[in-house]
Amino acid sequence: MARADREQERAAIARLMALKNAGQLTTEHVRLAAHGVGLSERTVWRRLDKGLSTPSEYQLSETDREAFACYGGNIAAVHRARSASVSGESESQVAGAAVPEFLASGWAGSAQVSLRTLQRAFRRELTPAQLAAWRHGEAGRRAAGVYLTRGPSRRNEVWEMDHKQLPVLVLPPRGPAVCPWLTTVLDDGTRSLIGWAIALTPHTGTVLTAIRMALVYDVARGPYGAVPAAYRIDRGLEFTATAVRDVFAALCVAGHRLPAFQPHRKGKVERLHRTIDQTLLGGLPGYTKGPREAGGRLYGPLDDRAAARARAADAQVAPMRIERFAARFAQWVSWYNTERPHRMLAGRTPLQAWHDDPSALQRIDAASLRHLLLASTERTIGKAGVQFNNFAYVAPELRGRGGQHVIVRYMPHDDRSVEIYLDGAHLCTAYPADQLTAEQQEAFRAHARDEARELGRQRRRATARARVELAPLTGAEPAEQSRLQPTTAPPRTQRRRDEALARKARSDLLGLPSGRTRTSPVSAPEPDDPETRE
């Protein structure tokens, strides 16, 4: 039978002592009490003889506690040092090393205790968290801790966001095999994974990409996509960047930055990451937490050691490409949200929990969220368009802009389109040149024709203006004979202007009338003609 707690023992022994003092104690009483509290009859008789309702127990001293910390939670080492110090030796030693002076002086004059007594005292007076703190550090203390849980929240009310380096090998577009980073946005109320991004290293761009996915409503992804009321993040610099903070501030979303090194404060997203390891990554080749050989090599065809990573791209059996892994992860997200029952949701899937919640959602237009895309780097518009990620992106608005510097904003692992910004303003949405539809190709050519037509119209208009200015200076005939001369003035006023221009045109270089040509007399201006009034 299991031993009862201290209060039951104390109550049983006190009852037996009362019977003994009254002269009514029998062996049957002792046998029943011993069986009830899980002690032997001999132990009960011994305590009755000594008049103890509770056994005498050794109490830890301050020196015992200091020694426990000094020896890293090793109670056997504490006992050896204590025994050597209490024995009165001039130079106490433990395993060939001298006992620290502060411990030897603290134990001076103490009584000897057995190892079992000391072990019971430590287990009785220290909590499991305190014991684990000195044996395994902070991780052990937290493993034995008890934490508060947050109450339920409505759908899309609070987001939890975090990074995680995935323990699986993938091949980037260039370079050795790596373990990619995942940025996740989890809905606190329904445990739905509503936004994510995969990149080689975590940065502000991946955070913005995951946030944009969580904000934009897309029928293909489900009913998700709305503005939350608040979000929780840790101390990661990517989440606290100015760009991320400004986005949420513009949307009037409150942020809660949690203390460092306290993952339990956002335990739901941490549990999601463990679910990813258990249900997805553990079955993929190149899972770095899998079993290993004696030399450290992973079981299976892939090796994650540095030399093997460097030559992975040229190996006969190589890890999957990061683009293919992203597509595989997208399929897993769909399964997790729509098919996997969740214990904390009463067996419902995250999608069912989302539909069961009638809370209103604040949708936002996707067009107004273009600025949330990642601003990757500056590019120069070339003959083939904008070169980015091994694609040449084109758009009608890029015609005639060769040589200009632009900013490309994009969503990782989505090469279908990019957003082009010029001088901080959105210029166009560009598409890969080799993937344009017939309609897009025709729109590109039509834009080119319109541009050429407009440029020709402007060129003809500029030529006409230049001819008007040049005709009276170089022509031998009066300017009124030119068919390009404007005739918006009244006839009489226009005739006087033409005569004045003719006199100027027939002057020599000194400004004197030419002897070969007779100048026409100039009529006096009409007093009612405002055009000729000086």
Short mmCIF file of C-alpha atoms in Angstrom, two decimals:
data_model
loop_
_atom_site.label_atom_id
_atom_site.label_comp_id
_atom_site.label_asym_id
_atom_site.label_seq_id
_atom_site.Cartn_x
_atom_site.Cartn_y
_atom_site.Cartn_z
CA MET A 1 0.00 0.00 0.00
CA ALA A 2 1.24 3.48 -0.79
CA ARG A 3 2.39 5.59 2.07
CA ALA A 4 -0.05 8.24 3.29
CA ASP A 5 0.85 11.91 3.60
CA ARG A 6 2.39 13.47 6.70
CA GLU A 7 -0.90 14.75 8.07
CA GLN A 8 -2.44 11.30 8.01
CA GLU A 9 0.61 9.80 9.74
CA ARG A 10 0.54 12.49 12.38
CA ALA A 11 -3.17 11.95 13.02
CA ALA A 12 -2.83 8.15 13.21
CA ILE A 13 0.15 8.23 15.60
CA ALA A 14 -1.57 10.82 17.78
CA ARG A 15 -4.64 8.52 18.04
CA LEU A 16 -2.46 5.55 19.02
CA MET A 17 -0.66 7.62 21.64
CA ALA A 18 -4.02 8.65 23.09
CA LEU A 19 -5.06 4.98 23.30
CA LYS A 20 -1.72 4.13 24.90
CA ASN A 21 -2.06 6.83 27.54
CA ALA A 22 -5.61 5.58 28.29
CA GLY A 23 -4.36 1.99 28.65
CA GLN A 24 -6.50 0.78 25.73
CA LEU A 25 -3.76 0.23 23.10
CA THR A 26 -3.65 -3.23 21.52
CA THR A 27 -1.58 -4.87 18.82
CA GLU A 28 -4.59 -4.84 16.53
CA HIS A 29 -4.74 -1.04 16.83
CA VAL A 30 -1.10 -0.75 15.79
CA ARG A 31 -1.58 -3.18 12.92
CA LEU A 32 -4.59 -1.27 11.58
CA ALA A 33 -2.86 2.12 11.87
CA ALA A 34 0.31 0.87 10.19
CA HIS A 35 -1.68 -0.54 7.30
CA GLY A 36 -3.70 2.68 6.95
CA VAL A 37 -0.71 5.02 6.74
CA GLY A 38 1.60 2.70 4.82
CA LEU A 39 4.20 2.16 7.57
CA SER A 40 5.57 -1.00 9.05
CA GLU A 41 4.36 -2.09 12.49
CA ARG A 42 7.90 -1.86 13.80
CA THR A 43 8.14 1.80 12.75
CA VAL A 44 4.84 2.60 14.44
CA TRP A 45 5.89 0.85 17.70
CA ARG A 46 9.23 2.67 17.65
CA ARG A 47 7.58 6.06 17.32
CA LEU A 48 5.09 5.20 20.06
CA ASP A 49 7.94 4.20 22.37
CA LYS A 50 9.69 7.51 21.75
CA GLY A 51 6.48 9.48 22.07
CA LEU A 52 6.86 11.02 18.61
CA SER A 53 3.81 11.81 16.51
CA THR A 54 6.17 12.74 13.68
CA PRO A 55 9.63 11.29 13.04
CA SER A 56 12.67 13.37 13.80
CA GLU A 57 13.94 14.75 10.48
CA TYR A 58 17.19 16.39 9.57
CA GLN A 59 16.86 20.07 8.66
CA LEU A 60 19.15 21.47 5.98
CA SER A 61 21.55 24.18 7.08
CA GLU A 62 22.55 27.20 5.04
CA THR A 63 25.90 25.57 4.42
CA ASP A 64 24.17 22.47 3.02
CA ARG A 65 22.28 24.65 0.54
CA GLU A 66 25.45 26.50 -0.48
CA ALA A 67 27.25 23.19 -0.97
CA PHE A 68 24.35 21.94 -3.13
CA ALA A 69 24.88 24.90 -5.44
CA CYS A 70 28.69 24.57 -5.26
CA TYR A 71 28.62 20.92 -6.38
CA GLY A 72 26.01 21.40 -9.14
CA GLY A 73 23.13 19.61 -7.41
CA ASN A 74 25.17 16.48 -6.65
CA ILE A 75 23.93 15.39 -3.22
CA ALA A 76 26.49 12.56 -3.00
CA ALA A 77 29.30 15.09 -3.44
CA VAL A 78 27.72 17.29 -0.76
CA HIS A 79 27.64 14.32 1.61
CA ARG A 80 31.30 13.45 0.98
CA ALA A 81 32.40 17.03 1.58
CA ARG A 82 30.24 17.30 4.68
CA SER A 83 31.51 14.04 6.15
CA ALA A 84 35.14 15.05 5.53
CA SER A 85 34.61 18.43 7.16
CA VAL A 86 32.70 17.08 10.17
CA SER A 87 35.38 14.42 10.77
CA GLY A 88 37.74 17.18 11.96
CA GLU A 89 40.55 16.56 9.50
CA SER A 90 42.99 19.46 9.16
CA GLU A 91 42.65 19.56 5.37
CA SER A 92 39.37 18.02 4.29
CA GLN A 93 39.36 16.63 0.77
CA VAL A 94 36.73 15.27 -1.57
CA ALA A 95 37.86 13.10 -4.48
CA GLY A 96 41.37 14.44 -4.07
CA ALA A 97 40.33 18.12 -3.98
CA ALA A 98 40.21 20.32 -0.91
CA VAL A 99 36.81 21.32 0.44
CA PRO A 100 36.23 25.07 0.04
CA GLU A 101 37.02 26.99 3.21
CA PHE A 102 33.57 28.58 3.50
CA LEU A 103 31.97 25.10 3.50
CA ALA A 104 34.47 23.55 5.94
CA SER A 105 33.98 26.39 8.43
CA GLY A 106 30.20 26.23 8.06
CA TRP A 107 30.07 22.52 8.84
CA ALA A 108 32.47 22.70 11.79
CA GLY A 109 30.92 21.12 14.90
CA SER A 110 27.97 19.57 13.05
CA ALA A 111 26.80 15.98 13.53
CA GLN A 112 27.30 13.29 10.94
CA VAL A 113 24.27 12.32 8.84
CA SER A 114 23.83 9.49 6.37
CA LEU A 115 23.54 9.96 2.63
CA ARG A 116 19.93 8.77 2.65
CA THR A 117 19.03 11.26 5.37
CA LEU A 118 20.61 14.09 3.38
CA GLN A 119 18.82 13.03 0.20
CA ARG A 120 15.47 12.96 1.98
CA ALA A 121 16.14 16.39 3.45
CA PHE A 122 16.90 17.92 0.04
CA ARG A 123 13.83 16.33 -1.54
CA ARG A 124 11.68 17.51 1.34
CA GLU A 125 12.90 21.11 1.61
CA LEU A 126 13.63 21.94 -2.04
CA THR A 127 11.06 21.95 -4.81
CA PRO A 128 11.66 19.98 -8.01
CA ALA A 129 12.26 23.27 -9.80
CA GLN A 130 14.98 24.25 -7.31
CA LEU A 131 16.59 20.83 -7.58
CA ALA A 132 16.53 20.94 -11.39
CA ALA A 133 17.84 24.52 -11.50
CA TRP A 134 21.23 23.45 -10.08
CA ARG A 135 21.36 20.19 -12.01
CA HIS A 136 20.14 21.23 -15.44
CA GLY A 137 20.04 25.02 -15.38
CA GLU A 138 17.19 27.31 -16.40
CA ALA A 139 15.72 24.78 -18.82
CA GLY A 140 15.32 22.28 -16.00
CA ARG A 141 13.77 24.86 -13.71
CA ARG A 142 11.23 25.86 -16.34
CA ALA A 143 10.41 22.24 -17.11
CA ALA A 144 9.34 21.78 -13.49
CA GLY A 145 7.50 25.10 -13.31
CA VAL A 146 3.79 25.84 -13.28
CA TYR A 147 2.50 28.71 -15.39
CA LEU A 148 -0.69 30.66 -15.73
CA THR A 149 -2.80 30.13 -18.84
CA ARG A 150 -4.58 32.85 -20.75
CA GLY A 151 -8.31 32.79 -21.10
CA PRO A 152 -10.00 32.05 -24.42
CA SER A 153 -10.04 34.78 -27.03
CA ARG A 154 -12.18 35.42 -30.09
CA ARG A 155 -11.05 34.60 -33.59
CA ASN A 156 -8.50 36.98 -35.06
CA GLU A 157 -8.43 38.97 -31.81
CA VAL A 158 -4.78 38.28 -30.95
CA TRP A 159 -1.91 37.06 -33.09
CA GLU A 160 1.20 35.25 -31.86
CA MET A 161 4.27 35.60 -34.09
CA ASP A 162 7.64 33.90 -33.90
CA HIS A 163 10.68 32.62 -35.84
CA LYS A 164 12.00 29.06 -35.91
CA GLN A 165 14.93 27.49 -37.72
CA LEU A 166 13.53 24.33 -39.22
CA PRO A 167 15.64 21.19 -38.59
CA VAL A 168 15.64 20.01 -42.20
CA LEU A 169 18.13 20.42 -45.05
CA VAL A 170 17.08 22.28 -48.21
CA LEU A 171 18.97 23.65 -51.21
CA PRO A 172 18.80 27.41 -51.82
CA PRO A 173 19.10 28.87 -55.34
CA ARG A 174 22.82 29.27 -54.75
CA GLY A 175 25.26 28.00 -52.16
CA PRO A 176 25.42 24.99 -49.83
CA ALA A 177 22.50 23.21 -48.21
CA VAL A 178 21.02 25.02 -45.22
CA CYS A 179 18.31 24.75 -42.59
CA PRO A 180 15.74 27.43 -43.51
CA TRP A 181 13.90 29.77 -41.15
CA LEU A 182 10.14 29.86 -40.74
CA THR A 183 8.17 32.93 -39.68
CA THR A 184 4.67 32.13 -38.46
CA VAL A 185 1.54 34.09 -37.56
CA LEU A 186 -0.88 32.07 -35.41
CA ASP A 187 -4.40 33.08 -34.41
CA ASP A 188 -4.64 32.75 -30.63
CA GLY A 189 -8.35 31.98 -30.49
CA THR A 190 -8.62 29.23 -33.13
CA ARG A 191 -4.99 28.01 -33.42
CA SER A 192 -5.17 28.68 -37.17
CA LEU A 193 -1.90 29.20 -39.01
CA ILE A 194 -2.92 32.29 -40.99
CA GLY A 195 0.44 33.61 -42.18
CA TRP A 196 3.90 32.22 -42.83
CA ALA A 197 7.10 32.82 -44.77
CA ILE A 198 10.19 30.68 -45.39
CA ALA A 199 13.61 32.25 -45.97
CA LEU A 200 17.28 31.43 -45.62
CA THR A 201 17.65 33.93 -42.78
CA PRO A 202 15.00 35.75 -40.76
CA HIS A 203 14.66 39.43 -41.56
CA THR A 204 12.09 42.19 -41.60
CA GLY A 205 10.98 41.21 -45.09
CA THR A 206 9.89 37.73 -44.05
CA VAL A 207 7.95 39.21 -41.14
CA LEU A 208 6.16 41.64 -43.46
CA THR A 209 5.40 38.83 -45.90
CA ALA A 210 3.85 36.66 -43.18
CA ILE A 211 1.86 39.62 -41.88
CA ARG A 212 0.57 40.43 -45.34
CA MET A 213 -0.58 36.84 -45.84
CA ALA A 214 -2.43 36.99 -42.52
CA LEU A 215 -4.08 40.31 -43.41
CA VAL A 216 -5.17 39.65 -46.99
CA TYR A 217 -8.34 37.68 -47.61
CA ASP A 218 -7.72 35.00 -50.24
CA VAL A 219 -10.47 32.53 -51.13
CA ALA A 220 -7.89 29.90 -52.06
CA ARG A 221 -6.50 29.91 -48.50
CA GLY A 222 -9.81 29.91 -46.69
CA PRO A 223 -11.79 32.45 -44.66
CA TYR A 224 -8.71 33.95 -43.03
CA GLY A 225 -7.44 37.46 -43.62
CA ALA A 226 -8.49 40.34 -41.37
CA VAL A 227 -7.02 43.03 -39.11
CA PRO A 228 -6.44 41.84 -35.51
CA ALA A 229 -6.91 43.82 -32.32
CA ALA A 230 -3.46 42.99 -30.88
CA TYR A 231 -0.36 40.88 -31.45
CA ARG A 232 2.29 39.24 -29.25
CA ILE A 233 5.97 39.01 -30.15
CA ASP A 234 9.24 38.25 -28.38
CA ARG A 235 12.41 40.32 -28.37
CA GLY A 236 13.45 39.37 -31.90
CA LEU A 237 14.80 42.43 -33.70
CA GLU A 238 12.98 41.49 -36.93
CA PHE A 239 9.61 41.84 -35.20
CA THR A 240 10.48 45.13 -33.52
CA ALA A 241 11.82 46.79 -36.67
CA THR A 242 10.47 50.21 -37.56
CA ALA A 243 8.81 48.93 -40.73
CA VAL A 244 6.81 46.29 -38.82
CA ARG A 245 5.89 48.70 -36.05
CA ASP A 246 4.74 51.33 -38.54
CA VAL A 247 2.52 48.83 -40.35
CA PHE A 248 0.65 47.85 -37.21
CA ALA A 249 0.50 51.46 -36.05
CA ALA A 250 -1.10 52.46 -39.34
CA LEU A 251 -3.71 49.73 -38.82
CA CYS A 252 -4.25 50.74 -35.15
CA VAL A 253 -3.14 47.32 -33.85
CA ALA A 254 -1.71 47.17 -30.32
CA GLY A 255 1.53 45.25 -29.78
CA HIS A 256 2.72 43.34 -26.71
CA ARG A 257 6.48 42.72 -26.57
CA LEU A 258 7.11 39.84 -24.19
CA PRO A 259 10.16 39.44 -21.93
CA ALA A 260 13.20 37.73 -23.36
CA PHE A 261 13.80 33.98 -22.96
CA GLN A 262 10.25 33.21 -21.83
CA PRO A 263 8.78 31.10 -24.63
CA HIS A 264 5.88 29.97 -22.43
CA ARG A 265 4.43 33.47 -22.73
CA LYS A 266 3.56 32.62 -26.34
CA GLY A 267 3.15 28.92 -25.83
CA LYS A 268 0.61 28.35 -28.61
CA VAL A 269 2.96 29.25 -31.41
CA GLU A 270 5.74 27.31 -29.69
CA ARG A 271 3.47 24.25 -29.59
CA LEU A 272 2.72 24.75 -33.27
CA HIS A 273 6.42 24.59 -34.06
CA ARG A 274 6.69 21.30 -32.20
CA THR A 275 3.71 19.98 -34.17
CA ILE A 276 5.51 20.91 -37.41
CA ASP A 277 8.52 18.86 -36.32
CA GLN A 278 6.39 15.88 -35.33
CA THR A 279 3.98 15.73 -38.26
CA LEU A 280 5.92 17.15 -41.21
CA LEU A 281 9.67 17.46 -40.80
CA GLY A 282 10.24 14.16 -39.03
CA GLY A 283 9.23 12.27 -42.17
CA LEU A 284 11.33 14.27 -44.62
CA PRO A 285 14.83 13.31 -45.77
CA GLY A 286 17.44 15.52 -44.18
CA TYR A 287 15.64 15.89 -40.86
CA THR A 288 18.54 16.95 -38.63
CA LYS A 289 16.99 15.73 -35.35
CA GLY A 290 16.80 12.15 -36.56
CA PRO A 291 18.99 9.21 -35.47
CA ARG A 292 22.71 9.33 -36.23
CA GLU A 293 25.58 6.94 -36.70
CA ALA A 294 28.50 6.68 -34.27
CA GLY A 295 30.46 9.18 -36.38
CA GLY A 296 27.64 11.71 -36.27
CA ARG A 297 26.21 11.11 -39.75
CA LEU A 298 22.45 11.09 -40.14
CA TYR A 299 20.73 7.86 -41.02
CA GLY A 300 19.63 7.91 -44.63
CA PRO A 301 21.03 9.32 -47.87
CA LEU A 302 21.62 12.91 -46.68
CA ASP A 303 24.39 14.27 -44.49
CA ASP A 304 24.18 17.59 -42.65
CA ARG A 305 27.87 17.92 -41.79
CA ALA A 306 29.65 21.00 -43.17
CA ALA A 307 31.60 19.27 -45.94
CA ALA A 308 28.52 17.38 -47.15
CA ARG A 309 26.44 20.56 -47.15
CA ALA A 310 28.97 22.34 -49.33
CA ARG A 311 28.81 19.68 -52.06
CA ALA A 312 25.10 18.87 -51.70
CA ALA A 313 24.12 20.65 -54.92
CA ASP A 314 26.45 18.44 -56.98
CA ALA A 315 25.73 15.20 -55.14
CA GLN A 316 23.80 12.39 -56.78
CA VAL A 317 21.25 12.47 -53.96
CA ALA A 318 20.61 16.09 -52.96
CA PRO A 319 18.14 17.72 -50.51
CA MET A 320 14.93 19.14 -51.89
CA ARG A 321 14.97 22.66 -53.28
CA ILE A 322 13.66 25.39 -51.03
CA GLU A 323 10.90 26.22 -53.55
CA ARG A 324 9.66 22.62 -53.47
CA PHE A 325 9.88 22.56 -49.69
CA ALA A 326 7.80 25.75 -49.54
CA ALA A 327 5.15 24.11 -51.74
CA ARG A 328 5.19 21.03 -49.48
CA PHE A 329 4.82 23.25 -46.42
CA ALA A 330 1.86 25.04 -48.02
CA GLN A 331 0.11 21.67 -48.42
CA TRP A 332 0.83 20.88 -44.77
CA VAL A 333 -0.66 24.22 -43.67
CA SER A 334 -3.85 23.41 -45.56
CA TRP A 335 -4.04 20.00 -43.85
CA TYR A 336 -3.33 21.47 -40.42
CA ASN A 337 -6.03 24.14 -40.72
CA THR A 338 -8.74 22.04 -42.30
CA GLU A 339 -8.27 18.39 -41.26
CA ARG A 340 -6.24 17.98 -38.09
CA PRO A 341 -8.38 17.82 -34.91
CA HIS A 342 -7.01 19.90 -32.05
CA ARG A 343 -7.23 18.70 -28.46
CA MET A 344 -7.50 22.25 -27.09
CA LEU A 345 -10.38 22.96 -29.49
CA ALA A 346 -12.51 20.06 -28.22
CA GLY A 347 -11.53 17.90 -31.18
CA ARG A 348 -12.41 20.52 -33.79
CA THR A 349 -10.10 21.64 -36.56
CA PRO A 350 -8.88 25.26 -36.59
CA LEU A 351 -11.14 25.92 -39.57
CA GLN A 352 -14.19 24.63 -37.70
CA ALA A 353 -13.30 26.74 -34.67
CA TRP A 354 -13.04 29.77 -36.96
CA HIS A 355 -16.46 29.14 -38.51
CA ASP A 356 -18.05 28.49 -35.10
CA ASP A 357 -16.98 31.90 -33.81
CA PRO A 358 -19.47 34.61 -34.85
CA SER A 359 -17.14 37.52 -34.02
CA ALA A 360 -17.01 40.24 -36.66
CA LEU A 361 -13.94 40.52 -38.89
CA GLN A 362 -12.35 43.73 -40.13
CA ARG A 363 -11.31 43.04 -43.72
CA ILE A 364 -8.88 45.26 -45.63
CA ASP A 365 -8.39 45.69 -49.36
CA ALA A 366 -5.34 43.90 -50.72
CA ALA A 367 -4.49 46.83 -52.99
CA SER A 368 -3.91 49.06 -49.96
CA LEU A 369 -1.41 46.57 -48.52
CA ARG A 370 1.19 46.65 -51.29
CA HIS A 371 3.53 48.59 -49.04
CA LEU A 372 3.65 45.57 -46.69
CA LEU A 373 5.57 43.53 -49.24
CA LEU A 374 9.26 43.06 -48.81
CA ALA A 375 11.42 45.79 -50.35
CA SER A 376 14.22 43.49 -51.46
CA THR A 377 16.80 45.54 -53.27
CA GLU A 378 17.37 48.15 -55.90
CA ARG A 379 17.32 47.06 -59.54
CA THR A 380 17.99 48.75 -62.85
CA ILE A 381 15.52 48.46 -65.72
CA GLY A 382 17.25 46.83 -68.67
CA LYS A 383 16.40 45.84 -72.21
CA ALA A 384 14.61 42.70 -71.04
CA GLY A 385 12.85 44.41 -68.12
CA VAL A 386 13.72 43.98 -64.44
CA GLN A 387 16.01 41.03 -63.72
CA PHE A 388 15.06 39.45 -60.39
CA ASN A 389 15.39 35.93 -58.99
CA ASN A 390 16.45 34.50 -62.38
CA PHE A 391 13.40 35.98 -64.12
CA ALA A 392 13.00 38.97 -66.42
CA TYR A 393 9.89 40.84 -65.26
CA VAL A 394 8.11 43.14 -67.71
CA ALA A 395 5.08 45.40 -67.70
CA PRO A 396 3.72 48.00 -70.12
CA GLU A 397 4.67 50.77 -67.69
CA LEU A 398 8.34 49.80 -67.97
CA ARG A 399 8.49 50.76 -71.66
CA GLY A 400 10.90 53.60 -72.24
CA ARG A 401 12.36 53.49 -68.72
CA GLY A 402 15.61 51.67 -69.47
CA GLY A 403 18.38 52.65 -67.08
CA GLN A 404 16.12 53.85 -64.26
CA HIS A 405 16.65 52.49 -60.75
CA VAL A 406 13.59 50.91 -59.11
CA ILE A 407 12.72 48.96 -55.97
CA VAL A 408 11.38 45.42 -56.33
CA ARG A 409 8.96 44.20 -53.69
CA TYR A 410 7.93 40.60 -53.74
CA MET A 411 6.57 37.65 -51.78
CA PRO A 412 9.14 34.89 -51.17
CA HIS A 413 8.62 31.68 -53.16
CA ASP A 414 5.96 33.36 -55.30
CA ASP A 415 7.51 34.22 -58.68
CA ARG A 416 4.22 34.93 -60.42
CA SER A 417 4.58 38.70 -60.05
CA VAL A 418 6.52 41.47 -58.35
CA GLU A 419 5.66 45.04 -57.47
CA ILE A 420 7.85 47.79 -58.96
CA TYR A 421 8.31 51.07 -57.11
CA LEU A 422 9.88 54.23 -58.53
CA ASP A 423 10.86 57.11 -56.25
CA GLY A 424 8.81 55.62 -53.41
CA ALA A 425 5.59 55.37 -55.46
CA HIS A 426 4.06 52.22 -56.92
CA LEU A 427 4.78 52.06 -60.64
CA CYS A 428 3.35 48.75 -61.80
CA THR A 429 2.93 45.02 -61.26
CA ALA A 430 5.43 43.12 -63.41
CA TYR A 431 5.22 39.52 -64.62
CA PRO A 432 7.86 37.08 -65.94
CA ALA A 433 8.39 37.73 -69.64
CA ASP A 434 8.30 34.04 -70.55
CA GLN A 435 5.04 33.46 -68.67
CA LEU A 436 2.89 36.26 -70.07
CA THR A 437 -0.57 35.35 -71.28
CA ALA A 438 -1.80 36.37 -74.73
CA GLU A 439 -3.79 39.23 -73.21
CA GLN A 440 -0.74 40.51 -71.29
CA GLN A 441 1.42 40.34 -74.42
CA GLU A 442 -1.18 42.26 -76.43
CA ALA A 443 -1.45 44.87 -73.63
CA PHE A 444 2.33 45.27 -73.68
CA ARG A 445 2.38 45.78 -77.47
CA ALA A 446 -0.61 48.12 -77.36
CA HIS A 447 1.12 50.23 -74.75
CA ALA A 448 4.21 50.35 -76.96
CA ARG A 449 2.11 51.49 -79.95
CA ASP A 450 0.34 54.13 -77.89
CA GLU A 451 3.65 55.39 -76.55
CA ALA A 452 5.15 55.60 -80.05
CA ARG A 453 2.00 57.33 -81.36
CA GLU A 454 2.04 59.87 -78.55
CA LEU A 455 5.75 60.53 -79.00
CA GLY A 456 5.20 61.11 -82.74
CA ARG A 457 2.36 63.52 -82.00
CA GLN A 458 4.56 65.46 -79.59
CA ARG A 459 7.43 65.48 -82.11
CA ARG A 460 5.20 66.88 -84.87
CA ARG A 461 3.84 69.55 -82.55
CA ALA A 462 7.38 70.57 -81.51
CA THR A 463 8.43 70.70 -85.19
CA ALA A 464 5.46 72.91 -85.98
CA ARG A 465 6.37 75.34 -83.22
CA ALA A 466 9.98 75.50 -84.40
CA ARG A 467 8.88 76.12 -88.02
CA VAL A 468 6.66 79.02 -86.94
CA GLU A 469 9.59 80.67 -85.20
CA LEU A 470 12.00 79.95 -88.03
CA ALA A 471 9.84 80.92 -91.03
CA PRO A 472 10.02 84.73 -90.65
CA LEU A 473 13.77 84.61 -90.02
CA THR A 474 14.82 82.51 -92.98
CA GLY A 475 12.01 82.64 -95.56
CA ALA A 476 12.07 84.87 -98.67
CA GLU A 477 8.31 85.30 -98.80
CA PRO A 478 6.09 87.11 -96.30
CA ALA A 479 5.25 85.08 -93.28
CA GLU A 480 1.56 85.25 -94.12
CA GLN A 481 2.20 82.85 -96.96
CA SER A 482 3.20 80.12 -94.52
CA ARG A 483 0.42 77.63 -93.93
CA LEU A 484 1.74 77.06 -90.39
CA GLN A 485 1.30 80.68 -89.35
CA PRO A 486 -1.41 80.96 -86.69
CA THR A 487 -4.40 83.13 -87.69
CA THR A 488 -6.17 83.65 -84.41
CA ALA A 489 -5.77 87.50 -84.47
CA PRO A 490 -8.20 89.79 -86.38
CA PRO A 491 -7.37 90.12 -90.11
CA ARG A 492 -6.35 93.78 -89.94
CA THR A 493 -4.12 93.21 -86.92
CA GLN A 494 -2.60 90.10 -88.49
CA ARG A 495 -1.86 92.03 -91.72
CA ARG A 496 0.02 94.71 -89.82
CA ARG A 497 2.04 92.08 -87.98
CA ASP A 498 2.94 90.41 -91.24
CA GLU A 499 4.10 93.69 -92.73
CA ALA A 500 6.27 94.40 -89.69
CA LEU A 501 7.80 90.93 -89.89
CA ALA A 502 8.45 91.41 -93.61
CA ARG A 503 10.37 94.63 -92.99
CA LYS A 504 12.51 92.89 -90.35
CA ALA A 505 13.11 89.88 -92.57
CA ARG A 506 14.32 92.15 -95.46
CA SER A 507 16.86 94.07 -93.41
CA ASP A 508 20.56 93.52 -93.76
CA LEU A 509 22.86 92.46 -90.95
CA LEU A 510 23.25 96.06 -89.77
CA GLY A 511 19.54 96.48 -89.29
CA LEU A 512 19.25 98.96 -92.23
CA PRO A 513 16.71 98.58 -95.02
CA SER A 514 18.07 96.72 -97.99
CA GLY A 515 18.56 98.76 -101.13
CA ARG A 516 17.26 95.98 -103.32
CA THR A 517 13.81 95.92 -101.73
CA ARG A 518 11.45 98.72 -101.00
CA THR A 519 9.83 98.65 -97.65
CA SER A 520 6.09 98.96 -97.40
CA PRO A 521 4.72 101.98 -95.61
CA VAL A 522 3.31 101.33 -92.19
CA SER A 523 -0.16 102.59 -91.52
CA ALA A 524 -0.91 104.48 -88.38
CA PRO A 525 -2.48 102.24 -85.75
CA GLU A 526 -6.15 102.46 -85.24
CA PRO A 527 -6.96 104.05 -81.87
CA ASP A 528 -9.57 101.42 -81.13
CA ASP A 529 -7.25 98.48 -81.87
CA PRO A 530 -5.89 97.22 -78.52
CA GLU A 531 -3.47 94.84 -80.22
CA THR A 532 -1.44 97.70 -81.75
CA ARG A 533 -1.71 100.15 -78.89
CA GLU A 534 1.76 100.96 -77.45
#
